C-alpha positions as a printed NumPy array, in Angstrom:
array([[  -1.9  , -102.084,  -11.6  ],
       [   1.216, -102.94 ,  -13.532],
       [   4.372, -103.259,  -11.477],
       [   7.436, -102.273,  -13.451],
       [  10.987, -103.484,  -13.043],
       [  11.912, -100.079,  -11.621],
       [   9.218, -100.37 ,   -8.944],
       [  10.406, -103.854,   -7.962],
       [  13.982, -102.583,   -7.669],
       [  12.757,  -99.611,   -5.605],
       [  10.978, -101.92 ,   -3.163],
       [  13.903, -104.322,   -2.824],
       [  16.606, -101.658,   -2.447],
       [  14.552,  -99.459,   -0.086],
       [  13.664, -102.453,    2.105],
       [  17.289, -103.526,    2.409],
       [  18.452,  -99.982,    3.15 ],
       [  15.75 ,  -99.465,    5.787],
       [  16.741, -102.682,    7.561],
       [  20.369, -101.561,    7.814],
       [  19.684,  -97.867,    8.506],
       [  16.861,  -98.305,   11.05 ],
       [  19.195,  -98.281,   14.1  ],
       [  20.762,  -95.017,   12.875],
       [  17.294,  -93.541,   12.295],
       [  16.333,  -94.516,   15.847],
       [  19.29 ,  -92.615,   17.324],
       [  18.613,  -89.612,   15.074],
       [  15.007,  -89.555,   16.316],
       [  16.192,  -89.545,   19.938],
       [  18.688,  -86.747,   19.2  ],
       [  15.975,  -84.609,   17.563],
       [  13.625,  -85.11 ,   20.513],
       [  16.342,  -84.222,   23.026],
       [  17.47 ,  -81.179,   21.032],
       [  14.147,  -79.382,   20.634],
       [  10.42 ,  -79.894,   21.224],
       [   8.168,  -80.867,   18.35 ],
       [   7.726,  -83.772,   15.97 ],
       [  10.616,  -85.888,   14.746],
       [   9.568,  -85.869,   11.114],
       [   8.435,  -83.06 ,    8.857],
       [   6.463,  -83.335,    5.659],
       [   7.313,  -81.41 ,    2.506],
       [   4.61 ,  -81.11 ,   -0.134],
       [   6.018,  -81.008,   -3.656],
       [   3.954,  -79.573,   -6.483],
       [   3.474,  -81.651,   -9.584],
       [   4.009,  -80.369,  -13.104],
       [   0.292,  -79.572,  -13.257],
       [   0.518,  -77.496,  -10.066],
       [  -1.351,  -80.028,   -7.919],
       [  -0.011,  -81.167,   -4.554],
       [   1.578,  -84.573,   -4.432],
       [   1.849,  -86.85 ,   -1.413],
       [   3.999,  -85.443,    1.397],
       [   7.674,  -86.329,    1.423],
       [   9.052,  -87.288,    4.842],
       [  12.242,  -85.817,    6.27 ],
       [  13.78 ,  -85.525,    9.699],
       [  12.86 ,  -82.162,   11.215],
       [  15.889,  -79.873,   11.133],
       [  14.35 ,  -76.515,   12.082],
       [  12.776,  -75.111,   15.212],
       [   9.163,  -76.268,   15.48 ],
       [   6.603,  -73.443,   15.192],
       [   9.116,  -70.577,   14.91 ],
       [   6.233,  -68.081,   14.602],
       [   5.185,  -68.917,   18.158],
       [   8.713,  -68.103,   19.325],
       [   8.727,  -64.771,   17.501],
       [  11.678,  -65.555,   15.248],
       [  12.329,  -66.815,   11.747],
       [  12.884,  -70.538,   11.127],
       [  16.286,  -71.614,   12.362],
       [  18.197,  -74.823,   12.159],
       [  18.556,  -76.737,   15.393],
       [  21.965,  -78.042,   16.454],
       [  21.04 ,  -81.571,   15.412],
       [  19.325,  -80.201,   12.304],
       [  22.508,  -78.498,   11.138],
       [  24.408,  -81.787,   11.374],
       [  21.627,  -83.709,    9.61 ],
       [  21.565,  -81.257,    6.708],
       [  25.347,  -81.04 ,    6.507],
       [  25.636,  -84.833,    6.236],
       [  22.454,  -85.037,    4.089],
       [  20.962,  -87.735,    6.314],
       [  17.843,  -85.671,    6.991],
       [  16.433,  -87.321,    3.835],
       [  16.653,  -90.918,    5.118],
       [  12.9  ,  -91.137,    5.924],
       [  12.251,  -90.708,    2.205],
       [  12.962,  -94.431,    1.911],
       [   9.493,  -94.941,    3.403],
       [   8.085,  -92.766,    0.61 ],
       [   9.855,  -95.052,   -1.857],
       [   8.137,  -98.077,   -0.298],
       [   4.764,  -96.315,   -0.528],
       [   5.401,  -95.54 ,   -4.184],
       [   5.536,  -91.736,   -3.836],
       [   9.206,  -91.574,   -4.836],
       [  11.589,  -93.675,   -6.841],
       [  15.26 ,  -94.365,   -6.24 ],
       [  15.741,  -94.732,   -9.959],
       [  14.882,  -91.692,  -12.051],
       [  15.17 ,  -87.933,  -12.203],
       [  14.904,  -85.395,   -9.433],
       [  12.178,  -82.797,   -9.173],
       [  13.295,  -79.218,   -9.91 ],
       [  13.658,  -77.09 ,   -6.723],
       [  11.048,  -74.531,   -7.846],
       [   8.306,  -77.135,   -7.521],
       [   8.792,  -77.726,   -3.786],
       [   6.534,  -76.073,   -1.281],
       [   6.86 ,  -76.632,    2.458]])
């Protein structure tokens, strides 16, 4: 397996960011747990250009867990609204960068290829 310069930069930058952001992520996790029942993280499964599923992308959960069981459509939680507004619901994606599923350097996947 050939490790490129981009991959090395991804690992270094993501590691440094995780070290500094981990305390914030800890408090976000507590806030999500106190706000609503369910898991702290959610997984979004993007589709590749060939239509195949790719590895799940981690995000902080921002919606009500199992909304079908509650008899209502998916809704943002109070904490979830703040996380989406400030765009910090994507912080767990740094772990995907470390795993090699995402890159900090490069293009972004078109929205039509995402499937939750």
